[in-house]
Amino acid sequence: MSVPGIVAPPGGFIGPVKRSVTIAGHATSISLEPVFWRALDDAARARGLPLNALIAQVDALRITAEEPPNLGSALRSWVVSASV
C-alpha cells in the first residue's frame, strides 16, 4: 500500500539497534532505530564532538528534568527537536 506524500525513511523501517556508549566513565547500552543513530552521528559531527560526548550532554540535560525519561527517549526527543 502506498500513501501519497508519505515515504519510508532511508533504508526502510528498521527496529532498534543496541550500541554501547561511555558516559562519565560508565559504559551503558542504548537501543535506537538506525535513523536516530544517523541523526546523532550527524549532530555530533556538526558540533565537532565525539558521539559519546554529545550523548553525555543530552544525558546531563535529561537528568535535570522533573521526571527524567529513559536515555533512549531523551535522545529521540532531542534529535527531533534539534532538527525542527
Short mmCIF file of C-alpha atoms in Angstrom, two decimals:
data_model
loop_
_atom_site.label_atom_id
_atom_site.label_comp_id
_atom_site.label_asym_id
_atom_site.label_seq_id
_atom_site.Cartn_x
_atom_site.Cartn_y
_atom_site.Cartn_z
CA MET A 1 0.00 0.00 0.00
CA SER A 2 1.30 3.44 -0.83
CA VAL A 3 0.25 6.66 0.81
CA PRO A 4 0.55 9.84 -1.27
CA GLY A 5 3.32 12.10 0.08
CA ILE A 6 4.49 9.57 2.69
CA VAL A 7 7.72 7.63 2.17
CA ALA A 8 9.71 5.24 4.32
CA PRO A 9 12.92 6.51 5.93
CA PRO A 10 16.20 5.79 4.10
CA GLY A 11 16.89 2.08 4.45
CA GLY A 12 13.25 1.35 5.30
CA PHE A 13 11.62 0.75 8.65
CA ILE A 14 14.16 -0.96 10.90
CA GLY A 15 13.81 -1.74 14.58
CA PRO A 16 16.17 -0.60 17.33
CA VAL A 17 19.90 -1.34 17.22
CA LYS A 18 21.78 -1.59 20.52
CA ARG A 19 25.11 0.22 20.88
CA SER A 20 27.42 0.58 23.85
CA VAL A 21 28.49 4.08 24.82
CA THR A 22 30.52 5.53 27.67
CA ILE A 23 29.04 8.38 29.66
CA ALA A 24 31.04 9.92 32.51
CA GLY A 25 33.31 6.88 32.54
CA HIS A 26 30.46 4.39 32.75
CA ALA A 27 29.53 2.01 29.94
CA THR A 28 25.86 1.77 29.08
CA SER A 29 23.89 0.41 26.16
CA ILE A 30 21.26 2.32 24.25
CA SER A 31 18.76 0.91 21.76
CA LEU A 32 17.74 3.31 19.00
CA GLU A 33 16.49 2.92 15.48
CA PRO A 34 19.19 3.44 12.80
CA VAL A 35 17.62 6.72 11.66
CA PHE A 36 18.22 8.13 15.17
CA TRP A 37 21.80 6.81 15.31
CA ARG A 38 22.49 8.52 11.95
CA ALA A 39 20.96 11.78 13.18
CA LEU A 40 23.04 11.66 16.38
CA ASP A 41 26.22 10.89 14.40
CA ASP A 42 25.46 13.84 12.09
CA ALA A 43 24.73 16.17 15.03
CA ALA A 44 27.94 15.17 16.81
CA ARG A 45 29.99 15.69 13.65
CA ALA A 46 28.34 19.11 13.03
CA ARG A 47 29.29 20.15 16.57
CA GLY A 48 32.81 18.74 16.34
CA LEU A 49 32.13 16.31 19.17
CA PRO A 50 32.61 12.58 19.62
CA LEU A 51 29.26 10.79 19.70
CA ASN A 52 29.76 9.82 23.36
CA ALA A 53 30.26 13.50 24.28
CA LEU A 54 27.04 14.56 22.56
CA ILE A 55 25.12 11.75 24.25
CA ALA A 56 26.64 12.78 27.61
CA GLN A 57 25.45 16.36 27.05
CA VAL A 58 21.91 15.22 26.29
CA ASP A 59 22.07 12.91 29.32
CA ALA A 60 23.12 15.82 31.55
CA LEU A 61 20.07 17.79 30.38
CA ARG A 62 17.83 14.76 30.76
CA ILE A 63 18.63 14.18 34.41
CA THR A 64 17.67 17.76 35.29
CA ALA A 65 14.06 17.12 34.25
CA GLU A 66 11.46 16.85 36.99
CA GLU A 67 10.67 13.33 35.81
CA PRO A 68 13.62 12.23 33.66
CA PRO A 69 12.72 9.90 30.80
CA ASN A 70 14.97 6.99 29.92
CA LEU A 71 18.05 7.94 27.90
CA GLY A 72 16.76 6.44 24.64
CA SER A 73 13.58 8.53 24.84
CA ALA A 74 15.56 11.65 25.69
CA LEU A 75 17.85 11.12 22.70
CA ARG A 76 14.94 10.57 20.32
CA SER A 77 13.18 13.72 21.64
CA TRP A 78 16.38 15.75 21.36
CA VAL A 79 17.02 14.61 17.77
CA VAL A 80 13.50 15.54 16.71
CA SER A 81 13.58 18.93 18.46
CA ALA A 82 17.09 19.71 17.17
CA SER A 83 16.03 19.10 13.57
CA VAL A 84 12.96 21.37 13.71
#
